[in-house]
Amino acid sequence: MSAPWFTSLVTVILLVVLLAAGGGAYEGFLSGQVMLNLLIDNAHLLVIAVGMGYVILAGGIDLSVGSVLALTTMIAAWLLNAGWNPLAVIAIVLAFGAVFGAFQGALIHYFQLQPFIVTLAGMFLARGLCYLISIESITIEDPLFVAASQTQIPFIGGFISPSAAIALAVLAVAIWASRRTAFGRGVYAIGGNEQSALMMGLDVARTKIGVYAFSGFCAALGGVLFAFYMLSGYGQHAQGTELDAIAAVVIGGTLLTGGYGYVAGALSGVLVLGTIQTLIAFDGTLSSWWTKIVIGGLLFLFCVVQRLLSARSQQS
C-alpha cells in the first residue's frame, strides 16, 4: 500500500530535479511561461492520462486512446468542413468516444476478454476508420476552433490556452470523483480484487463499462483539444500517444496491477514527460528520439520499484 505513495513522491522529486537541472543549464528555462507551456503543449495528453488512470486503477488497460484521438480529429474536421455547427460537432465526437469506450468495456466484461486484446483491436479499428474519411490531412478553419487555438488566458503572470484550462478542470473533477463518489471507490475496489468487489455487492459490470466509457470520452476530448492545437484532422495524429499516457500514469505512481494509485499522479507524470521534451529542445543537439529513450528507462525503473515495494508490502 506504500508503493503508490512512494513512487508519487519519487515522481515529484524527479520533476524538481529535472527543472533544477534545466534551470542551471539553460537561461530562461525556469521562466513562468516555459513552465506554463508544459501544460499548453500537453493538454491533450493530460486528459487522456486521466482517463487511462481510471482504467489502470480498475486493473485494465486501454490501447485505443491514441487512435480514438486521431479519429476524433478526422470526424471533427470532416463535419466542420461540411458546414456543421462546431458545438454540435464537439458533442457528437465526445458522445462517440464514450460509446466506443463503453462498447470495449462491455466486450471485456461480458465476454471475459483480455483488455489488451480488445483495446488493441479498437486501436486498429479507430486508426483504420481515419483513412476511410481521408488519407490526407484535413485543415480546420472554423472560427470557434481558430479562436480556441489562439486565445490566451492570463494565468500566474503568463498565459495558458483554453485547452490547458479544460485539461486542468478535467483533472480536478476526476480527482474529486475518484475519492468522493461511489463510482471512484468502486474503481479502486475492482482494481484491488474484482471477486471481493462482487461479493461486497458492487455493480462490477456498470463500473467497468463506465471506466472504459470515461477513457473513451477523455480520448475524444483529447482529440478536440488536439484539433484546437493543430487545427487539422489527420489519421497519423497521436501515433504512440496511448503509450505516453500509460507511461505518465505509471510514472505518476499508479500500480499497473490496479487498485492503488492517485489520479493526481497523471499531472506529475505528464509534467515529467513534458520537461524531458523541453530539456532536449533547449539542448538543440540531441535527437527527439532521446525523449523516448529516457522515458523508456524511467518506465523500467518505476515498474521495478513498484514491484519490489508491492512484494515487501505483501510479506509484511
Coordinates of C-alpha atoms in Angstrom, one line a residue:
M1 CA 0.0 0.0 0.0
S2 CA 3.0 2.3 0.4
A3 CA 4.1 1.7 -3.2
P4 CA 1.9 4.4 -4.9
W5 CA 2.7 6.9 -2.2
F6 CA 6.4 6.3 -2.6
T7 CA 6.5 6.4 -6.4
S8 CA 4.4 9.5 -6.4
L9 CA 6.9 11.2 -4.1
V10 CA 9.8 10.0 -6.3
T11 CA 8.0 11.5 -9.3
V12 CA 7.7 14.9 -7.7
I13 CA 11.3 14.8 -6.6
L14 CA 12.4 13.7 -10.1
L15 CA 10.4 16.6 -11.6
V16 CA 12.1 19.1 -9.2
V17 CA 15.5 17.7 -10.1
L18 CA 14.8 17.9 -13.9
L19 CA 13.6 21.5 -13.5
A20 CA 16.6 22.5 -11.4
A21 CA 19.0 20.9 -13.9
G22 CA 17.3 22.7 -16.8
G23 CA 17.4 26.0 -14.9
G24 CA 21.0 25.6 -14.1
A25 CA 22.0 24.6 -17.7
Y26 CA 19.8 26.9 -19.8
E27 CA 19.0 30.5 -19.3
G28 CA 15.2 31.2 -19.3
F29 CA 14.3 27.5 -18.7
L30 CA 12.5 28.2 -15.5
S31 CA 10.7 31.3 -16.8
G32 CA 7.0 31.2 -15.9
Q33 CA 5.8 30.9 -19.5
V34 CA 8.1 28.0 -20.3
M35 CA 6.5 26.2 -17.3
L36 CA 3.0 27.1 -18.5
N37 CA 3.9 25.9 -22.0
L38 CA 4.3 22.4 -20.5
L39 CA 0.6 22.5 -19.8
I40 CA -0.3 24.1 -23.1
D41 CA 1.7 21.6 -25.2
N42 CA 0.5 18.5 -23.3
A43 CA -3.1 19.4 -22.5
H44 CA -4.4 16.6 -24.7
L45 CA -2.0 14.1 -23.1
L46 CA -3.1 15.1 -19.6
V47 CA -6.8 14.5 -20.4
I48 CA -6.0 11.1 -21.9
A49 CA -3.8 10.2 -19.0
V50 CA -6.6 11.0 -16.6
G51 CA -8.9 8.5 -18.4
M52 CA -6.1 6.0 -18.6
G53 CA -5.5 6.4 -14.9
Y54 CA -9.1 5.2 -14.1
V55 CA -8.7 2.2 -16.4
I56 CA -5.4 1.2 -14.9
L57 CA -6.8 1.7 -11.4
A58 CA -9.5 -0.7 -12.3
G59 CA -7.0 -3.3 -13.3
G60 CA -7.3 -2.8 -17.1
I61 CA -5.5 -1.1 -20.0
D62 CA -6.7 0.9 -23.0
L63 CA -4.5 0.9 -26.1
S64 CA -7.2 2.5 -28.3
V65 CA -6.9 6.1 -26.9
G66 CA -4.4 7.4 -29.4
S67 CA -6.3 6.1 -32.4
V68 CA -9.6 7.5 -30.9
L69 CA -7.9 10.9 -30.6
A70 CA -6.9 10.8 -34.3
L71 CA -10.3 9.6 -35.4
T72 CA -11.9 12.4 -33.4
T73 CA -9.9 15.0 -35.2
M74 CA -10.8 13.4 -38.5
I75 CA -14.5 13.3 -37.8
A76 CA -14.5 16.9 -36.4
A77 CA -12.6 18.3 -39.4
W78 CA -14.8 16.4 -41.9
L79 CA -18.0 17.6 -40.2
L80 CA -16.8 21.2 -39.8
N81 CA -15.8 21.4 -43.4
A82 CA -19.3 20.1 -44.3
G83 CA -20.8 23.1 -42.5
W84 CA -21.8 21.6 -39.2
N85 CA -22.2 23.7 -36.1
P86 CA -18.9 23.4 -34.1
L87 CA -20.7 22.9 -30.8
A88 CA -22.7 20.1 -32.3
V89 CA -19.6 18.6 -33.8
I90 CA -17.9 18.6 -30.4
A91 CA -20.9 17.0 -28.7
I92 CA -21.0 14.3 -31.4
V93 CA -17.4 13.3 -31.1
L94 CA -17.5 13.3 -27.3
A95 CA -20.5 11.0 -27.4
F96 CA -18.8 8.8 -30.0
G97 CA -15.7 8.4 -27.8
A98 CA -17.8 7.5 -24.8
V99 CA -19.9 4.9 -26.7
F100 CA -16.8 3.4 -28.3
G101 CA -15.2 3.0 -24.9
A102 CA -18.3 1.6 -23.4
F103 CA -18.5 -1.0 -26.2
Q104 CA -15.0 -2.1 -25.5
G105 CA -15.8 -2.3 -21.7
A106 CA -18.8 -4.4 -22.4
L107 CA -16.8 -6.8 -24.6
I108 CA -14.2 -7.1 -21.8
H109 CA -16.7 -7.7 -19.0
Y110 CA -19.4 -9.8 -20.5
F111 CA -17.2 -12.0 -22.7
Q112 CA -14.4 -12.1 -20.2
L113 CA -11.8 -11.0 -22.8
Q114 CA -8.4 -9.6 -22.1
P115 CA -8.4 -5.7 -22.1
F116 CA -5.1 -5.8 -24.0
I117 CA -6.6 -7.7 -26.9
V118 CA -10.0 -5.8 -27.0
T119 CA -8.4 -2.4 -26.9
L120 CA -5.7 -3.4 -29.4
A121 CA -8.5 -4.3 -31.8
G122 CA -10.1 -0.9 -31.0
M123 CA -6.8 0.8 -31.8
F124 CA -6.6 -0.8 -35.2
L125 CA -10.3 -0.2 -35.9
A126 CA -10.2 3.5 -35.0
R127 CA -7.0 4.1 -36.9
G128 CA -8.3 2.4 -40.0
L129 CA -11.6 4.4 -39.9
C130 CA -9.5 7.6 -40.1
Y131 CA -8.4 6.6 -43.6
L132 CA -11.9 5.9 -44.7
I133 CA -12.6 9.6 -44.2
S134 CA -9.4 10.8 -45.8
I135 CA -5.8 9.7 -46.3
E136 CA -4.8 13.3 -46.3
S137 CA -4.7 15.9 -43.6
I138 CA -7.9 18.0 -43.3
T139 CA -7.4 21.6 -42.4
I140 CA -9.8 23.2 -39.8
E141 CA -10.8 26.8 -40.5
D142 CA -13.8 27.0 -38.2
P143 CA -13.8 30.3 -36.3
L144 CA -14.5 28.7 -32.9
F145 CA -11.6 26.2 -33.3
V146 CA -9.3 29.0 -34.6
A147 CA -10.3 31.2 -31.6
A148 CA -9.7 28.3 -29.2
S149 CA -6.3 27.8 -30.8
Q150 CA -5.3 31.5 -30.5
T151 CA -6.9 32.6 -27.2
Q152 CA -4.6 33.3 -24.3
I153 CA -6.0 33.1 -20.8
P154 CA -4.0 35.2 -18.2
F155 CA -2.6 32.8 -15.5
I156 CA 0.1 33.3 -12.8
G157 CA 1.9 36.1 -14.6
G158 CA 1.7 34.4 -18.0
F159 CA -1.0 32.7 -20.0
I160 CA -2.5 29.3 -20.8
S161 CA -4.6 28.1 -23.6
P162 CA -8.3 27.2 -23.3
S163 CA -7.2 23.6 -23.9
A164 CA -4.9 23.7 -20.8
A165 CA -7.7 25.2 -18.7
I166 CA -10.1 22.4 -19.8
A167 CA -7.4 19.8 -19.0
L168 CA -6.9 21.2 -15.5
A169 CA -10.7 21.2 -15.0
V170 CA -11.0 17.6 -16.1
L171 CA -8.2 16.6 -13.7
A172 CA -9.8 18.4 -10.8
V173 CA -13.2 16.7 -11.4
A174 CA -11.5 13.3 -11.9
I175 CA -9.6 13.7 -8.6
W176 CA -12.7 14.6 -6.7
A177 CA -14.7 11.7 -8.3
S178 CA -12.0 9.2 -7.5
R179 CA -12.1 10.0 -3.8
R180 CA -15.6 11.3 -3.1
T181 CA -18.0 9.2 -5.2
A182 CA -19.3 5.6 -5.2
F183 CA -18.0 5.2 -8.7
G184 CA -14.5 6.2 -7.7
R185 CA -14.5 3.9 -4.7
G186 CA -15.8 1.1 -6.9
V187 CA -12.9 1.6 -9.4
Y188 CA -10.4 1.1 -6.6
A189 CA -12.3 -1.9 -5.2
I190 CA -12.4 -3.7 -8.6
G191 CA -8.7 -3.0 -9.3
G192 CA -7.8 -4.4 -5.9
N193 CA -9.8 -7.6 -6.2
E194 CA -12.7 -8.0 -8.6
Q195 CA -14.1 -11.1 -6.9
S196 CA -14.1 -9.4 -3.5
A197 CA -15.9 -6.4 -5.1
L198 CA -18.6 -8.8 -6.4
M199 CA -19.1 -10.3 -3.0
M200 CA -19.4 -6.9 -1.5
G201 CA -22.4 -6.3 -3.8
L202 CA -20.7 -3.7 -6.1
D203 CA -22.0 -3.4 -9.6
V204 CA -18.8 -4.5 -11.3
A205 CA -20.3 -4.5 -14.8
R206 CA -21.6 -0.9 -14.6
T207 CA -18.3 0.3 -13.1
K208 CA -16.1 -1.5 -15.5
I209 CA -18.1 -0.3 -18.5
G210 CA -18.2 3.2 -17.1
V211 CA -14.4 3.2 -16.7
Y212 CA -13.8 2.4 -20.4
A213 CA -16.6 4.8 -21.4
F214 CA -14.8 7.5 -19.4
S215 CA -11.5 6.6 -21.0
G216 CA -13.1 6.9 -24.5
F217 CA -14.7 10.2 -23.5
C218 CA -11.3 11.5 -22.4
A219 CA -9.7 10.3 -25.6
A220 CA -12.3 12.1 -27.7
L221 CA -11.9 15.2 -25.6
G222 CA -8.2 14.9 -26.0
G223 CA -8.9 14.8 -29.8
V224 CA -10.9 18.0 -29.6
L225 CA -8.1 19.7 -27.7
F226 CA -5.5 18.4 -30.2
A227 CA -7.7 19.7 -33.0
F228 CA -7.6 23.1 -31.3
Y229 CA -3.8 22.8 -31.1
M230 CA -3.1 21.6 -34.6
L231 CA -6.2 23.0 -36.5
S232 CA -6.3 19.8 -38.5
G233 CA -7.6 16.3 -38.6
Y234 CA -5.2 13.6 -39.7
G235 CA -5.1 9.8 -39.5
Q236 CA -1.4 9.9 -38.3
H237 CA -2.0 12.3 -35.4
A238 CA -1.1 10.9 -31.9
Q239 CA 0.9 7.9 -33.0
G240 CA 2.0 6.2 -29.8
T241 CA 0.1 8.6 -27.5
E242 CA -1.5 5.6 -25.7
L243 CA 2.0 4.5 -24.6
D244 CA 2.8 8.1 -23.5
A245 CA -0.4 8.1 -21.4
I246 CA 0.4 4.7 -19.8
A247 CA 3.9 5.9 -19.0
A248 CA 2.6 9.1 -17.5
V249 CA 0.2 7.2 -15.3
V250 CA 2.8 4.7 -14.1
I251 CA 5.4 7.3 -13.5
G252 CA 2.8 9.3 -11.6
G253 CA 2.5 6.5 -9.1
T254 CA -0.3 4.2 -10.2
L255 CA 0.3 0.5 -10.0
L256 CA -0.1 -1.4 -13.3
T257 CA -1.8 -4.2 -11.4
G258 CA -4.6 -1.8 -10.4
G259 CA -6.2 -0.9 -7.1
Y260 CA -3.6 1.6 -5.8
G261 CA -2.6 5.0 -7.1
Y262 CA -3.6 8.6 -7.4
V263 CA -5.4 10.2 -10.3
A264 CA -3.5 13.4 -9.5
G265 CA -0.3 11.5 -10.4
A266 CA -1.3 11.9 -14.1
L267 CA -0.3 15.6 -13.8
S268 CA 3.1 14.9 -12.3
G269 CA 3.7 12.1 -14.8
V270 CA 2.8 14.3 -17.8
L271 CA 4.9 17.2 -16.5
V272 CA 7.9 14.9 -16.2
L273 CA 7.5 13.8 -19.8
G274 CA 7.0 17.4 -20.9
T275 CA 10.0 18.5 -19.0
I276 CA 12.2 15.9 -20.6
Q277 CA 11.0 17.0 -24.1
T278 CA 11.7 20.6 -23.2
L279 CA 15.2 19.9 -21.9
I280 CA 16.0 18.1 -25.2
A281 CA 14.5 21.0 -27.2
F282 CA 16.6 23.6 -25.2
D283 CA 19.8 21.5 -25.8
G284 CA 19.3 21.6 -29.5
T285 CA 21.9 19.0 -30.3
L286 CA 20.0 15.8 -29.3
S287 CA 17.6 13.9 -31.4
S288 CA 13.9 13.9 -30.3
W289 CA 14.2 10.1 -30.0
W290 CA 16.2 10.7 -26.8
T291 CA 12.8 11.6 -25.3
K292 CA 11.6 8.0 -25.9
I293 CA 14.9 6.5 -24.7
V294 CA 14.8 8.5 -21.4
I295 CA 11.0 7.8 -20.9
G296 CA 11.6 4.1 -21.5
G297 CA 14.4 4.0 -18.9
L298 CA 12.2 5.8 -16.4
L299 CA 9.3 3.4 -17.0
F300 CA 11.5 0.4 -16.4
L301 CA 12.8 1.9 -13.2
F302 CA 9.3 2.8 -11.9
C303 CA 7.9 -0.7 -12.7
V304 CA 10.7 -2.4 -10.9
V305 CA 10.4 -0.1 -7.8
Q306 CA 6.6 -0.7 -7.7
R307 CA 7.1 -4.4 -7.9
L308 CA 9.7 -4.5 -5.2
L309 CA 7.6 -2.4 -2.8
S310 CA 4.5 -4.4 -3.6
A311 CA 6.3 -7.6 -2.7
R312 CA 7.6 -6.1 0.5
S313 CA 4.1 -4.9 1.4
Q314 CA 2.7 -8.4 0.9
Q315 CA 5.4 -10.0 3.0
S316 CA 4.7 -7.6 5.9

